[in-house]
């Protein structure tokens, strides 16, 4: 039981100051830009909600949002079940456990642009291991810079390669917290593998899996560096996800007003979906 | 061998293939790379690594990255420890909202903040310093550190605090000499995740630096575009960025899984 103590505020003050400095001031800057128009020279004019209306109606934003949702949905559908399957078949004790964990966690600690560069080198049609194998050994026509389908498959494979391990680690953490007595009881009752999974393992993994879904949703929705380095958003605009499009508008064309409005809409969507997850999780706990 | 153990083996092979290719590339000469496909380096060379270790613009990239990552880990933990204690032990007005607000910052797309961050840190005179990157990364590392530490602290029984007071410990002395050692696994896990997310992030680190504090990852993007496409050099630099992460992960291997399992939410 936690005691009521206003001293708590004193303890969270450093965190509050640091995060507020980093979150509130830039957010206010964005809000400020989103309602103004500029022609350079630091002259700003009031634009009201025009940018928001323009963005919400723009085909380009709809297309980028559509690609973003498709990307996030695809990687969640692949990574979550795959992560659970791998965690279930991992050894529970013995010398192979640390070996598995260290090797699997390795992709998580590679800088994001190195991940992009690595996959770029890996998939080059003539000299990359994957590109060469597909084109010259298996005879499949594969060129990421020309075919949008190939670019999509590569971006998704890269994300699966990069992040499935996070799901594996979380699911594994849930699995090893199950007391052995549960399994013994199931064995005495003659439960099948499926019922052990459905009635013992899955409920025990419920909480960590929700964390996994939430983290994977947030990070894949914000993804920028890896696909940018790998495909640059191309060919054409086929892999231009929301963040890539946003940076193109903000830093490429320097359209601060529309970029700011787009940022706020983007953040609002991310926040709304995350809040739904958060609400579902806390409901389960009570 | 049971067929079930094939699944992790296949998965690990899948994970290692691109990494192997990066390592193999880093030992090849540019001529060999552009000349055609070869599974193993035919003309084994250390030239790419030598180029990195003798060029200050390259190796300073690593030093810069390590400086701001370390600074960020220290700042994040120093701020998050008391805050996590407050969330775990006290109830105060607005605590739940504050906790959710902290988490929302973990959700903010970095691309949204890139430009305002540049302006903010320029106006306070911190642009192109290690401190700027370290402070900017606090945006997503502090919420995560508070979240992980709070989970570990809540698993320590409250009797520990009370016994310490009865024995006449002052709060700071109790916190530093008794409480922190009791959750040292949690501090390790939180430090690991702060290190990890600060080490792999590029967008903000690149936006906030120009020359003096430029991270290794940004140096790599420059090489890829301007100095022709020196794949061997790029691969060698990539291999060197994997090593610090591999060392850190080896030390915390037994705590990684546990860290998330004990998290709140």
Short mmCIF file of C-alpha atoms in Angstrom, two decimals:
data_model
loop_
_atom_site.label_atom_id
_atom_site.label_comp_id
_atom_site.label_asym_id
_atom_site.label_seq_id
_atom_site.Cartn_x
_atom_site.Cartn_y
_atom_site.Cartn_z
CA UNK A 1 0.00 0.00 0.00
CA UNK A 2 1.39 3.38 -0.97
CA UNK A 3 1.26 6.21 1.57
CA UNK A 4 0.00 9.63 0.64
CA UNK A 5 2.99 11.94 0.63
CA UNK A 6 3.27 15.25 -1.22
CA UNK A 7 7.06 14.84 -1.02
CA UNK A 8 6.59 12.65 -4.11
CA UNK A 9 6.42 15.81 -6.19
CA UNK A 10 9.86 16.85 -4.96
CA UNK A 11 11.27 13.50 -6.05
CA UNK A 12 9.82 13.65 -9.55
CA UNK A 13 10.88 17.28 -10.04
CA UNK A 14 14.19 16.55 -11.88
CA UNK A 15 12.41 14.20 -14.28
CA UNK A 16 9.64 16.74 -14.76
CA UNK A 17 12.06 19.58 -15.55
CA UNK A 18 14.17 17.51 -17.97
CA UNK A 19 11.27 15.97 -19.86
CA UNK A 20 9.25 19.20 -19.92
CA UNK A 21 12.25 21.06 -21.36
CA UNK A 22 12.53 18.45 -24.11
CA UNK A 23 8.85 17.84 -24.72
CA UNK A 24 6.85 20.99 -23.98
CA UNK A 25 9.03 23.70 -25.54
CA UNK A 26 9.45 21.86 -28.88
CA UNK A 27 5.76 20.91 -28.86
CA UNK A 28 4.80 24.56 -28.37
CA UNK A 29 7.13 25.50 -31.26
CA UNK A 30 5.34 22.98 -33.46
CA UNK A 31 1.90 24.26 -32.42
CA UNK A 32 3.10 27.80 -33.11
CA UNK A 33 4.23 26.95 -36.65
CA UNK A 34 1.13 24.95 -37.40
CA UNK A 35 -1.14 28.00 -37.29
CA UNK A 36 1.12 30.40 -39.20
CA UNK A 37 2.37 30.97 -42.69
CA UNK A 38 5.89 32.13 -43.56
CA UNK A 39 7.56 33.46 -46.69
CA UNK A 40 11.05 33.41 -45.15
CA UNK A 41 12.84 36.35 -43.51
CA UNK A 42 11.34 35.31 -40.19
CA UNK A 43 8.03 36.94 -41.09
CA UNK A 44 5.01 34.99 -39.97
CA UNK A 45 1.32 35.45 -40.72
CA UNK A 46 -1.65 33.96 -38.95
CA UNK A 47 -3.05 31.05 -40.93
CA UNK A 48 -5.59 29.63 -38.51
CA UNK A 49 -6.49 26.00 -39.08
CA UNK A 50 -5.82 26.13 -42.82
CA UNK A 51 -2.85 23.78 -42.73
CA UNK A 52 -4.78 21.19 -40.75
CA UNK A 53 -7.61 21.24 -43.28
CA UNK A 54 -5.16 21.04 -46.15
CA UNK A 55 -3.24 18.09 -44.64
CA UNK A 56 -6.38 16.16 -43.71
CA UNK A 57 -7.62 16.53 -47.29
CA UNK A 58 -4.30 15.93 -49.02
CA UNK A 59 -3.96 12.78 -51.10
CA UNK A 60 -0.29 12.63 -50.29
CA UNK A 61 -0.93 12.46 -46.53
CA UNK A 62 -3.62 9.79 -46.98
CA UNK A 63 -1.24 7.73 -49.10
CA UNK A 64 1.62 8.02 -46.57
CA UNK A 65 -0.73 7.21 -43.67
CA UNK A 66 -2.09 4.22 -45.59
CA UNK A 67 1.41 2.89 -46.24
CA UNK A 68 2.30 3.48 -42.59
CA UNK A 69 -0.74 1.57 -41.29
CA UNK A 70 -0.13 -1.27 -43.75
CA UNK A 71 3.51 -1.47 -42.66
CA UNK A 72 2.73 -1.43 -38.92
CA UNK A 73 -0.07 -3.99 -39.29
CA UNK A 74 2.10 -6.33 -41.39
CA UNK A 75 5.06 -6.33 -39.02
CA UNK A 76 2.80 -6.83 -35.97
CA UNK A 77 1.07 -9.80 -37.65
CA UNK A 78 4.44 -11.39 -38.48
CA UNK A 79 6.59 -10.47 -35.48
CA UNK A 80 4.25 -11.22 -32.56
CA UNK A 81 3.34 -14.87 -33.47
CA UNK A 82 6.87 -15.56 -34.75
CA UNK A 83 8.37 -14.19 -31.53
CA UNK A 84 6.04 -16.38 -29.43
CA UNK A 85 6.85 -19.51 -31.48
CA UNK A 86 10.60 -18.93 -31.12
CA UNK A 87 10.31 -18.22 -27.39
CA UNK A 88 8.28 -21.44 -26.90
CA UNK A 89 10.91 -23.57 -28.62
CA UNK A 90 13.89 -22.02 -26.82
CA UNK A 91 15.68 -24.08 -24.14
CA UNK A 92 14.66 -23.14 -20.56
CA UNK A 93 17.97 -23.93 -18.86
CA UNK A 94 21.49 -25.04 -19.65
CA UNK A 95 24.44 -23.45 -21.38
CA UNK A 96 22.48 -22.69 -24.59
CA UNK A 97 20.24 -20.14 -22.88
CA UNK A 98 22.81 -17.30 -22.60
CA UNK A 99 24.15 -18.15 -26.09
CA UNK A 100 20.65 -17.84 -27.59
CA UNK A 101 19.87 -14.64 -25.68
CA UNK A 102 23.12 -12.87 -26.61
CA UNK A 103 22.94 -13.82 -30.31
CA UNK A 104 19.25 -12.94 -30.56
CA UNK A 105 19.64 -9.58 -28.84
CA UNK A 106 22.48 -8.54 -31.14
CA UNK A 107 20.31 -6.87 -33.86
CA UNK A 108 18.66 -4.69 -31.20
CA UNK A 109 21.97 -2.96 -30.42
CA UNK A 110 23.05 -2.05 -33.93
CA UNK A 111 22.64 1.67 -34.78
CA UNK A 112 19.58 2.10 -36.99
CA UNK A 113 21.39 3.54 -39.98
CA UNK A 114 23.90 0.67 -39.83
CA UNK A 115 20.92 -1.71 -39.99
CA UNK A 116 19.78 0.08 -43.15
CA UNK A 117 23.27 0.13 -44.66
CA UNK A 118 23.81 -3.54 -43.77
CA UNK A 119 20.61 -4.60 -45.52
CA UNK A 120 21.49 -2.41 -48.46
CA UNK A 121 24.82 -4.22 -48.88
CA UNK A 122 23.12 -7.58 -48.24
CA UNK A 123 20.54 -7.09 -51.00
CA UNK A 124 22.61 -5.50 -53.80
CA UNK A 125 21.57 -7.48 -56.91
CA UNK A 126 25.03 -8.46 -58.18
CA UNK A 127 27.29 -8.38 -55.15
CA UNK A 128 25.01 -8.80 -52.13
CA UNK A 129 24.58 -12.26 -50.57
CA UNK A 130 20.77 -12.20 -50.76
CA UNK A 131 20.58 -10.28 -54.04
CA UNK A 132 23.07 -12.59 -55.72
CA UNK A 133 21.40 -15.76 -54.41
CA UNK A 134 17.96 -14.68 -55.58
CA UNK A 135 18.99 -13.34 -58.97
CA UNK A 136 21.81 -15.60 -60.12
CA UNK A 137 21.24 -18.86 -58.21
CA UNK A 138 17.45 -19.07 -57.93
CA UNK A 139 16.72 -17.00 -61.03
CA UNK A 140 14.19 -14.72 -59.33
CA UNK A 141 14.21 -11.19 -60.71
CA UNK A 142 14.89 -9.13 -57.61
CA UNK A 143 15.86 -5.47 -57.64
CA UNK A 144 14.81 -3.27 -54.77
CA UNK A 145 15.54 0.00 -56.56
CA UNK A 146 13.15 -0.81 -59.42
CA UNK A 147 10.34 -2.94 -58.09
CA UNK A 148 8.05 -1.53 -55.35
CA UNK A 149 7.07 -5.09 -54.34
CA UNK A 150 10.71 -6.06 -53.82
CA UNK A 151 11.28 -2.85 -51.83
CA UNK A 152 8.29 -3.62 -49.56
CA UNK A 153 9.32 -7.22 -48.99
CA UNK A 154 12.85 -6.06 -48.15
CA UNK A 155 11.75 -3.32 -45.74
CA UNK A 156 9.45 -5.76 -43.92
CA UNK A 157 12.06 -8.54 -43.82
CA UNK A 158 14.53 -6.04 -42.41
CA UNK A 159 12.11 -5.00 -39.66
CA UNK A 160 11.36 -8.65 -38.82
CA UNK A 161 15.11 -9.28 -38.67
CA UNK A 162 15.66 -6.20 -36.51
CA UNK A 163 12.83 -6.40 -33.95
CA UNK A 164 11.44 -9.96 -33.63
CA UNK A 165 14.08 -10.56 -30.96
CA UNK A 166 12.43 -7.97 -28.71
CA UNK A 167 9.19 -10.00 -28.82
CA UNK A 168 11.18 -13.20 -28.21
CA UNK A 169 12.90 -11.71 -25.13
CA UNK A 170 9.61 -10.47 -23.68
CA UNK A 171 7.69 -13.68 -24.36
CA UNK A 172 10.60 -15.70 -22.95
CA UNK A 173 10.58 -13.55 -19.79
CA UNK A 174 6.89 -14.41 -19.38
CA UNK A 175 7.49 -18.13 -19.96
CA UNK A 176 10.31 -18.59 -17.46
CA UNK A 177 8.18 -17.00 -14.73
CA UNK A 178 5.74 -19.97 -14.87
CA UNK A 179 6.34 -22.26 -11.85
CA UNK A 180 7.18 -25.90 -12.81
CA UNK A 181 4.23 -27.09 -10.69
CA UNK A 182 1.84 -25.81 -13.38
CA UNK A 183 3.39 -28.11 -15.97
CA UNK A 184 3.39 -31.08 -13.59
CA UNK A 185 -0.32 -30.54 -12.87
CA UNK A 186 -1.02 -30.34 -16.61
CA UNK A 187 0.89 -33.58 -17.19
CA UNK A 188 -1.08 -35.41 -14.48
CA UNK A 189 -4.31 -34.21 -16.09
CA UNK A 190 -3.05 -35.47 -19.45
CA UNK A 191 -3.35 -32.06 -21.09
CA UNK A 192 -2.31 -31.75 -24.73
CA UNK A 193 0.45 -29.41 -25.87
CA UNK A 194 -2.20 -27.11 -27.26
CA UNK A 195 -4.12 -26.86 -23.99
CA UNK A 196 -0.89 -26.25 -22.07
CA UNK A 197 -0.24 -23.35 -24.44
CA UNK A 198 -3.81 -22.06 -24.44
CA UNK A 199 -4.58 -22.30 -20.70
CA UNK A 200 -1.16 -21.96 -19.02
CA UNK A 201 1.44 -20.33 -21.20
CA UNK A 202 -0.68 -17.79 -23.10
CA UNK A 203 -2.41 -16.32 -20.01
CA UNK A 204 0.98 -16.05 -18.27
CA UNK A 205 2.44 -14.24 -21.29
CA UNK A 206 -0.57 -11.96 -21.61
CA UNK A 207 1.01 -8.99 -19.83
CA UNK A 208 4.43 -9.08 -21.49
CA UNK A 209 2.81 -9.62 -24.88
CA UNK A 210 0.72 -6.48 -24.44
CA UNK A 211 3.93 -4.59 -23.66
CA UNK A 212 5.47 -6.13 -26.78
CA UNK A 213 2.54 -5.06 -28.97
CA UNK A 214 2.62 -1.55 -27.50
CA UNK A 215 6.38 -1.12 -27.95
CA UNK A 216 6.33 -2.56 -31.46
CA UNK A 217 3.37 -0.37 -32.39
CA UNK A 218 5.04 2.82 -31.12
CA UNK A 219 8.44 2.11 -32.64
CA UNK A 220 7.19 0.90 -36.01
CA UNK A 221 4.81 3.85 -36.28
CA UNK A 222 7.75 6.22 -35.72
CA UNK A 223 10.20 4.33 -37.92
CA UNK A 224 12.44 6.58 -40.01
CA UNK A 225 16.15 5.82 -40.24
CA UNK A 226 16.21 2.17 -41.39
CA UNK A 227 13.84 2.42 -44.40
CA UNK A 228 15.28 5.84 -45.27
CA UNK A 229 18.82 4.46 -45.49
CA UNK A 230 17.65 1.27 -47.23
CA UNK A 231 15.32 2.63 -49.93
CA UNK A 232 15.21 6.41 -49.45
CA UNK A 233 11.42 6.05 -49.62
CA UNK A 234 11.52 4.68 -53.16
CA UNK A 235 11.19 3.48 -55.78
CA UNK A 236 8.95 6.49 -56.44
CA UNK A 237 7.07 7.00 -53.18
CA UNK A 238 6.31 3.34 -52.62
CA UNK A 239 8.10 3.02 -49.25
CA UNK A 240 7.69 6.64 -48.09
CA UNK A 241 6.32 6.03 -44.59
CA UNK A 242 4.90 8.87 -42.45
CA UNK A 243 8.16 9.98 -40.83
CA UNK A 244 10.02 9.97 -44.13
CA UNK A 245 7.30 12.05 -45.75
CA UNK A 246 7.28 14.43 -42.78
CA UNK A 247 11.03 15.03 -42.95
CA UNK A 248 10.75 15.58 -46.72
CA UNK A 249 8.15 18.30 -46.16
CA UNK A 250 9.84 19.91 -43.16
CA UNK A 251 13.55 19.83 -44.05
CA UNK A 252 13.45 19.19 -47.81
CA UNK A 253 10.90 21.78 -48.86
CA UNK A 254 11.07 23.81 -45.62
CA UNK A 255 7.27 24.13 -45.53
CA UNK A 256 7.14 24.69 -41.80
CA UNK A 257 3.41 25.31 -41.46
CA UNK A 258 2.14 22.16 -43.22
CA UNK A 259 4.95 20.10 -41.68
CA UNK A 260 3.98 21.25 -38.19
CA UNK A 261 0.29 20.55 -38.78
CA UNK A 262 1.22 17.13 -40.12
CA UNK A 263 3.40 16.48 -37.05
CA UNK A 264 0.53 17.23 -34.70
CA UNK A 265 -1.93 15.03 -36.59
CA UNK A 266 0.69 12.25 -36.68
CA UNK A 267 1.40 12.55 -32.95
CA UNK A 268 -2.32 12.61 -32.18
CA UNK A 269 -2.89 9.34 -34.07
CA UNK A 270 0.08 7.65 -32.33
CA UNK A 271 -1.17 8.90 -28.96
CA UNK A 272 -4.76 7.80 -29.54
CA UNK A 273 -3.84 4.25 -30.54
CA UNK A 274 -1.32 3.95 -27.67
CA UNK A 275 -3.94 5.22 -25.23
CA UNK A 276 -6.36 2.50 -26.38
CA UNK A 277 -3.68 -0.14 -25.69
CA UNK A 278 -2.90 1.45 -22.31
CA UNK A 279 -6.56 1.52 -21.33
CA UNK A 280 -7.02 -2.14 -22.34
CA UNK A 281 -3.99 -3.14 -20.29
CA UNK A 282 -5.01 -1.34 -17.11
CA UNK A 283 -8.54 -2.73 -17.48
CA UNK A 284 -7.11 -6.27 -17.48
CA UNK A 285 -5.21 -5.58 -14.29
CA UNK A 286 -8.24 -4.66 -12.25
CA UNK B 1 18.41 -33.34 -30.93
CA UNK B 2 14.71 -32.65 -30.78
CA UNK B 3 13.08 -31.11 -33.87
CA UNK B 4 11.85 -28.25 -31.69
CA UNK B 5 15.37 -26.89 -31.23
CA UNK B 6 15.57 -26.36 -35.00
CA UNK B 7 13.40 -23.25 -34.69
CA UNK B 8 15.87 -21.16 -32.65
CA UNK B 9 18.76 -22.45 -34.78
CA UNK B 10 17.10 -21.40 -38.05
CA UNK B 11 16.18 -18.05 -36.53
CA UNK B 12 19.74 -17.38 -35.33
CA UNK B 13 21.15 -18.32 -38.75
CA UNK B 14 18.69 -15.85 -40.31
CA UNK B 15 19.91 -13.17 -37.86
CA UNK B 16 23.57 -13.88 -38.50
CA UNK B 17 23.49 -13.87 -42.35
CA UNK B 18 23.40 -10.07 -42.89
CA UNK B 19 25.90 -9.60 -40.05
CA UNK B 20 28.23 -12.17 -41.64
CA UNK B 21 27.94 -10.35 -44.96
CA UNK B 22 28.85 -7.03 -43.31
CA UNK B 23 31.90 -8.59 -41.63
CA UNK B 24 32.98 -10.33 -44.87
CA UNK B 25 32.66 -7.06 -46.82
CA UNK B 26 34.81 -5.22 -44.30
CA UNK B 27 37.77 -7.52 -45.08
CA UNK B 28 37.50 -7.13 -48.86
CA UNK B 29 39.20 -4.57 -51.09
CA UNK B 30 37.01 -2.16 -53.06
CA UNK B 31 38.12 -3.85 -56.28
CA UNK B 32 37.03 -7.26 -55.07
CA UNK B 33 33.64 -5.96 -53.89
CA UNK B 34 32.86 -4.24 -57.20
CA UNK B 35 34.46 -7.04 -59.24
CA UNK B 36 31.76 -9.58 -58.53
CA UNK B 37 30.29 -11.99 -56.02
CA UNK B 38 32.53 -13.92 -53.61
CA UNK B 39 31.29 -15.71 -50.52
CA UNK B 40 34.57 -15.36 -48.61
CA UNK B 41 37.13 -12.53 -48.88
CA UNK B 42 39.61 -13.71 -51.55
CA UNK B 43 42.06 -10.92 -51.04
CA UNK B 44 41.92 -10.57 -47.25
CA UNK B 45 42.78 -7.02 -46.16
CA UNK B 46 42.78 -4.95 -42.98
CA UNK B 47 43.11 -1.73 -44.98
CA UNK B 48 39.53 -0.60 -44.23
CA UNK B 49 40.09 -0.85 -40.47
CA UNK B 50 43.47 0.84 -40.75
CA UNK B 51 41.84 3.75 -42.59
CA UNK B 52 39.35 4.21 -39.74
CA UNK B 53 41.87 4.01 -36.91
CA UNK B 54 44.24 6.53 -38.52
CA UNK B 55 41.68 9.14 -39.59
CA UNK B 56 40.57 11.45 -36.72
CA UNK B 57 37.21 12.30 -38.36
CA UNK B 58 36.43 8.57 -38.20
CA UNK B 59 37.65 7.58 -34.76
CA UNK B 60 36.41 10.79 -33.14
CA UNK B 61 32.95 9.74 -34.26
CA UNK B 62 33.20 6.73 -31.95
CA UNK B 63 34.57 8.80 -29.07
CA UNK B 64 31.76 11.36 -29.50
CA UNK B 65 29.10 8.66 -29.52
CA UNK B 66 30.50 7.00 -26.41
CA UNK B 67 30.71 10.35 -24.58
CA UNK B 68 27.09 11.37 -25.15
CA UNK B 69 25.72 7.86 -24.59
CA UNK B 70 27.51 7.68 -21.22
CA UNK B 71 26.38 11.19 -20.26
CA UNK B 72 22.81 10.33 -21.19
CA UNK B 73 22.84 7.10 -19.17
CA UNK B 74 24.16 8.93 -16.08
CA UNK B 75 21.66 11.83 -16.35
CA UNK B 76 18.71 9.52 -17.05
CA UNK B 77 19.45 7.24 -14.09
CA UNK B 78 20.20 10.11 -11.67
CA UNK B 79 16.84 11.74 -12.47
CA UNK B 80 14.84 8.52 -12.79
CA UNK B 81 15.92 6.87 -9.48
CA UNK B 82 14.18 9.32 -7.08
CA UNK B 83 11.19 9.67 -9.42
CA UNK B 84 10.74 5.90 -9.66
CA UNK B 85 10.95 5.72 -5.85
CA UNK B 86 8.19 8.32 -5.55
CA UNK B 87 5.93 6.46 -8.03
CA UNK B 88 6.56 3.17 -6.26
CA UNK B 89 6.18 4.31 -2.61
CA UNK B 90 4.11 7.48 -2.43
CA UNK B 91 0.77 8.55 -3.73
CA UNK B 92 0.50 12.23 -4.52
CA UNK B 93 -1.86 14.48 -6.46
CA UNK B 94 -1.66 13.73 -10.18
CA UNK B 95 0.73 10.78 -9.92
CA UNK B 96 -1.15 8.55 -12.37
CA UNK B 97 -1.54 11.31 -14.97
CA UNK B 98 2.10 12.21 -14.60
CA UNK B 99 3.12 8.59 -15.20
CA UNK B 100 1.03 8.36 -18.36
CA UNK B 101 2.29 11.75 -19.57
CA UNK B 102 5.87 10.49 -19.14
CA UNK B 103 5.03 7.42 -21.22
CA UNK B 104 3.48 9.53 -24.00
CA UNK B 105 6.90 11.04 -24.62
CA UNK B 106 8.15 7.57 -25.47
CA UNK B 107 5.55 7.65 -28.27
CA UNK B 108 6.57 10.96 -29.85
CA UNK B 109 8.00 10.42 -33.34
CA UNK B 110 11.59 11.74 -33.38
CA UNK B 111 10.96 13.23 -36.82
CA UNK B 112 8.34 15.54 -35.26
CA UNK B 113 10.87 16.97 -32.85
CA UNK B 114 13.94 17.23 -35.09
CA UNK B 115 13.50 20.83 -36.22
CA UNK B 116 12.22 22.35 -32.93
CA UNK B 117 15.07 20.59 -31.10
CA UNK B 118 17.58 22.18 -33.43
CA UNK B 119 16.12 25.63 -32.71
CA UNK B 120 15.80 25.05 -28.97
CA UNK B 121 19.35 23.83 -28.46
CA UNK B 122 20.77 26.52 -30.77
CA UNK B 123 19.02 29.25 -28.79
CA UNK B 124 20.42 28.04 -25.45
CA UNK B 125 23.92 27.78 -26.96
CA UNK B 126 24.23 24.00 -26.66
CA UNK B 127 24.17 23.15 -30.36
CA UNK B 128 26.99 20.78 -31.40
CA UNK B 129 27.86 19.73 -27.84
CA UNK B 130 27.73 16.24 -26.32
CA UNK B 131 25.43 17.59 -23.61
CA UNK B 132 22.79 18.59 -26.20
CA UNK B 133 22.49 15.05 -27.55
CA UNK B 134 22.58 13.55 -24.05
CA UNK B 135 19.76 15.86 -22.89
CA UNK B 136 17.68 15.32 -26.04
CA UNK B 137 17.85 11.53 -25.64
CA UNK B 138 16.44 11.97 -22.12
CA UNK B 139 13.10 12.56 -23.84
CA UNK B 140 12.62 8.85 -24.49
CA UNK B 141 15.15 7.31 -22.06
CA UNK B 142 13.88 8.86 -18.82
CA UNK B 143 10.32 7.52 -19.25
CA UNK B 144 11.71 4.06 -19.99
CA UNK B 145 14.13 4.18 -17.02
CA UNK B 146 11.35 5.30 -14.63
CA UNK B 147 9.10 2.51 -15.95
CA UNK B 148 11.72 -0.24 -15.47
CA UNK B 149 13.04 1.01 -12.10
CA UNK B 150 9.53 1.44 -10.69
CA UNK B 151 8.85 -2.23 -11.41
CA UNK B 152 11.98 -3.38 -9.60
CA UNK B 153 11.40 -1.01 -6.64
CA UNK B 154 7.82 -2.19 -6.15
CA UNK B 155 9.09 -5.76 -5.75
CA UNK B 156 11.18 -4.68 -2.71
CA UNK B 157 9.06 -4.99 0.46
CA UNK B 158 8.22 -1.73 2.19
CA UNK B 159 9.45 -3.16 5.51
CA UNK B 160 13.00 -2.48 4.28
CA UNK B 161 12.32 1.29 4.32
CA UNK B 162 10.63 1.17 7.71
CA UNK B 163 13.39 -0.89 9.36
CA UNK B 164 15.96 1.60 8.11
CA UNK B 165 14.06 4.52 9.66
CA UNK B 166 13.75 2.69 12.97
CA UNK B 167 17.49 2.09 12.90
CA UNK B 168 18.00 5.85 12.54
CA UNK B 169 19.09 6.09 8.91
CA UNK B 170 18.52 9.45 7.25
CA UNK B 171 16.66 9.24 3.94
CA UNK B 172 19.62 10.01 1.62
CA UNK B 173 21.84 7.55 3.49
CA UNK B 174 19.18 4.83 3.37
CA UNK B 175 18.54 5.46 -0.34
CA UNK B 176 22.20 5.31 -1.39
CA UNK B 177 23.61 2.64 0.93
CA UNK B 178 20.65 0.27 1.34
CA UNK B 179 17.95 0.81 -1.27
CA UNK B 180 19.99 1.20 -4.45
CA UNK B 181 22.12 -1.90 -3.72
CA UNK B 182 18.86 -3.82 -3.14
CA UNK B 183 17.71 -3.07 -6.71
CA UNK B 184 21.08 -3.17 -8.43
CA UNK B 185 19.80 -5.63 -11.05
CA UNK B 186 17.11 -3.09 -11.97
CA UNK B 187 19.67 -0.29 -12.20
CA UNK B 188 21.71 -2.51 -14.52
CA UNK B 189 18.72 -3.25 -16.76
CA UNK B 190 17.68 0.42 -16.89
CA UNK B 191 21.26 1.46 -17.71
CA UNK B 192 21.34 -1.15 -20.46
CA UNK B 193 18.19 0.16 -22.13
CA UNK B 194 19.34 3.80 -21.82
CA UNK B 195 22.65 2.83 -23.41
CA UNK B 196 20.89 0.87 -26.14
CA UNK B 197 18.37 3.51 -27.25
CA UNK B 198 20.92 6.33 -27.07
CA UNK B 199 23.47 4.30 -29.03
CA UNK B 200 21.14 3.31 -31.88
CA UNK B 201 19.33 6.65 -32.32
CA UNK B 202 20.57 8.75 -35.22
CA UNK B 203 17.99 11.34 -36.31
CA UNK B 204 18.21 13.61 -33.24
CA UNK B 205 21.94 13.03 -32.71
CA UNK B 206 22.59 14.08 -36.30
CA UNK B 207 20.30 17.10 -36.13
CA UNK B 208 21.94 18.45 -32.97
CA UNK B 209 25.57 18.16 -34.05
CA UNK B 210 27.77 19.54 -36.81
CA UNK B 211 31.48 18.94 -36.20
CA UNK B 212 32.54 18.86 -32.56
CA UNK B 213 30.13 16.20 -31.28
CA UNK B 214 29.27 14.39 -34.51
CA UNK B 215 28.31 10.74 -33.84
CA UNK B 216 29.87 7.83 -35.71
CA UNK B 217 26.57 6.97 -37.38
CA UNK B 218 26.42 10.43 -38.97
CA UNK B 219 30.03 10.16 -40.17
CA UNK B 220 28.99 6.99 -41.96
CA UNK B 221 26.14 8.63 -43.90
CA UNK B 222 28.55 11.31 -45.12
CA UNK B 223 31.00 8.69 -46.44
CA UNK B 224 28.30 6.78 -48.26
CA UNK B 225 27.28 9.83 -50.26
CA UNK B 226 30.31 12.02 -50.87
CA UNK B 227 33.47 9.94 -51.09
CA UNK B 228 32.13 7.63 -53.77
CA UNK B 229 30.56 4.42 -52.56
CA UNK B 230 33.31 2.91 -50.46
CA UNK B 231 31.46 -0.19 -49.37
CA UNK B 232 34.41 -1.83 -47.63
CA UNK B 233 35.05 1.21 -45.45
CA UNK B 234 31.34 1.56 -44.70
CA UNK B 235 31.17 -2.13 -43.72
CA UNK B 236 34.21 -1.85 -41.43
CA UNK B 237 32.70 1.19 -39.70
CA UNK B 238 29.43 -0.73 -39.31
CA UNK B 239 31.20 -3.72 -37.75
CA UNK B 240 32.88 -1.42 -35.25
CA UNK B 241 29.51 0.04 -34.17
CA UNK B 242 28.23 -3.45 -33.34
CA UNK B 243 31.06 -4.22 -30.91
CA UNK B 244 30.14 -1.90 -27.97
CA UNK B 245 26.57 -3.23 -28.04
CA UNK B 246 27.79 -6.84 -28.10
CA UNK B 247 30.02 -6.21 -25.05
CA UNK B 248 27.22 -4.55 -23.08
CA UNK B 249 24.73 -7.28 -23.93
CA UNK B 250 27.14 -9.98 -22.77
CA UNK B 251 27.34 -8.42 -19.31
CA UNK B 252 23.59 -8.06 -18.80
CA UNK B 253 22.47 -11.26 -20.55
CA UNK B 254 20.85 -12.72 -17.44
CA UNK B 255 18.85 -9.57 -16.68
CA UNK B 256 17.51 -8.53 -20.11
CA UNK B 257 14.49 -10.77 -20.08
CA UNK B 258 13.73 -10.05 -16.42
CA UNK B 259 13.84 -6.26 -16.88
CA UNK B 260 10.71 -6.11 -18.99
CA UNK B 261 8.90 -8.84 -17.10
CA UNK B 262 8.95 -6.77 -13.93
CA UNK B 263 7.99 -3.53 -15.65
CA UNK B 264 4.76 -1.85 -14.57
CA UNK B 265 1.86 -1.43 -17.02
#
